């Protein structure tokens, strides 16, 4: 059969076979269409080694014999137009191998799937939704993510808030509740854990069967479009956690799709991901490249997603990642680098930025691979941001130490600035850090119950003012005490308790300060925007640093006291003569601390200190973060500044 007879383009199929089809979802899969004078559905699937392929579904009592697909030339694609079918029809592909074995598979390009445990694909028309986010799209054309605030709220839709056991809020209900909450807390973006179709709730969406199918757990594709649309109308960007590194082995999915390993590749040692019980894609196969790159484009094109957090990059580029000796393989040069995956990632990013120049492509990469966020023409992988896993691990280890032990581990809070500008970083406090016995962020902190809150406020202050964009997993904003429970709602009842309610107030205010103070984000990728004032004070476990904006007089100074000692007359060098005003104090009574608010300006003194010609003295409570704003002009009046203790 030739392509034209079923309405396929020979050029599209040629590009697909050569890894150059970046919109393959427009012709593969099930598409309601008109062929000649008939209206129906065209089904097309790639199954190069199949002996025969049939379409079985609710319209033919799941008996595909009368709906045999035809092979389209030598493309490996099979296609069939069935008249009089409409959206809503359930279907699968029935494939027959050379030895006569038959089995059913879901459509790799299905736009909608049955709710688990059912596995049929559903004919869907994605072209009917009327978008209302043109103002957002226009603004994004002039966006510069490197010099704008980025404060990401990471969400698992199945447990942010639920009605009951496995009774989830829909995408549409989330559009009513989650978006307003995010706006009220001051976030700029929502990042969704994978919403692609997956069979097992416990995988959180990271083991996928339907890459083009928004999971039916939370409703229809149109409802997800509505969610994204409303986010954009209210000024919130939407990021999607995307998983190109591996897929699950469920029988109805991609594994041995046509009876042979066409998505995972023939080398089973390379395909196996024993740590997760999944299979890696064959990144060197051209049709797999078309499938995956098209999928990234699909979410931006059809669902208006603003960017992707690309999961497990380290596992893609390292052939030995978490593999036992018997599964080790090597590239043609004898190394362990997955050269196919590296080329794929570069091509992925080049393609995304060709079509969407202001997209966010964020690598979740735990390796030391260089130039992850450098352009591909400079030898980089081409992402524009990367998670800073080193900073996260060092800081969480440090915050778990007792204050008296921190004197020996001061480097854990300062080392990150040795490489902070080597990549464009996001500082993640993600779901991965609050599961599997790792404890919640609050419960990682050392000390008594009250001290844990003080530690967490201090930690958040340093996190928010350290160079890099920010990401916080849901529940961290009020100090959820238990680990994340993926099958239950967040512990919203904790907000009724004063300590958690005040933590929530603190995070909301800290988020607001972050967005108001441009030095905290407009030079995130520029080492000229950061200076140490006191970096070596391990004896007191204190650090002092500044962030400077594009306007050289726009300066904020941060003091972090990681000790449990109250320093009544702490002297700190200041970068300029003038007055400094405390605009954030983590020890404020309003946030659960012991200090009374004091916003009086603190004048500098002509006392050289810490390499600076000017300095100030102030009272620095234990386990406290202070943020000071510089006010240009001569110091008004020499005085000793104290933070009154209200305890």
Coordinates of C-alpha atoms in Angstrom, one line a residue, residues 519 547-548 551-557 574-583 598-604 614 616 627-637 639 641:
X519 CA 19.6 41.0 42.9
X547 CA 24.0 39.7 46.1
X548 CA 24.4 42.7 43.7
X551 CA 22.3 48.4 39.2
X552 CA 25.6 48.3 41.2
X553 CA 23.9 50.2 44.1
X554 CA 21.2 47.5 44.3
X555 CA 22.7 45.4 47.0
X556 CA 21.4 42.9 49.6
X557 CA 23.6 41.5 52.4
X574 CA 29.6 46.2 54.5
X575 CA 30.3 46.7 50.8
X576 CA 29.3 50.4 50.7
X577 CA 29.0 53.4 53.1
X578 CA 25.4 54.1 53.9
X579 CA 22.5 52.6 55.8
X580 CA 21.3 49.0 55.9
X581 CA 17.8 47.9 56.7
X582 CA 16.7 44.5 57.9
X583 CA 14.0 43.4 55.5
X598 CA 13.0 46.3 63.8
X599 CA 13.2 48.0 60.5
X600 CA 15.2 51.1 61.6
X601 CA 18.2 51.8 59.3
X602 CA 21.6 50.6 60.6
X603 CA 24.3 53.1 59.7
X604 CA 27.7 52.0 58.7
X614 CA 32.8 50.1 56.4
X616 CA 28.0 47.6 61.2
X627 CA 18.7 39.9 55.0
X628 CA 19.7 43.6 54.8
X629 CA 18.9 46.0 52.0
X630 CA 21.4 48.8 51.2
X631 CA 20.2 52.4 51.2
X632 CA 22.6 54.6 49.4
X633 CA 23.7 57.8 51.1
X634 CA 25.8 58.9 54.1
X635 CA 25.3 57.1 57.3
X636 CA 22.9 59.1 59.4
X637 CA 23.8 58.6 63.0
X639 CA 24.5 53.9 66.9
X641 CA 21.9 48.2 66.6

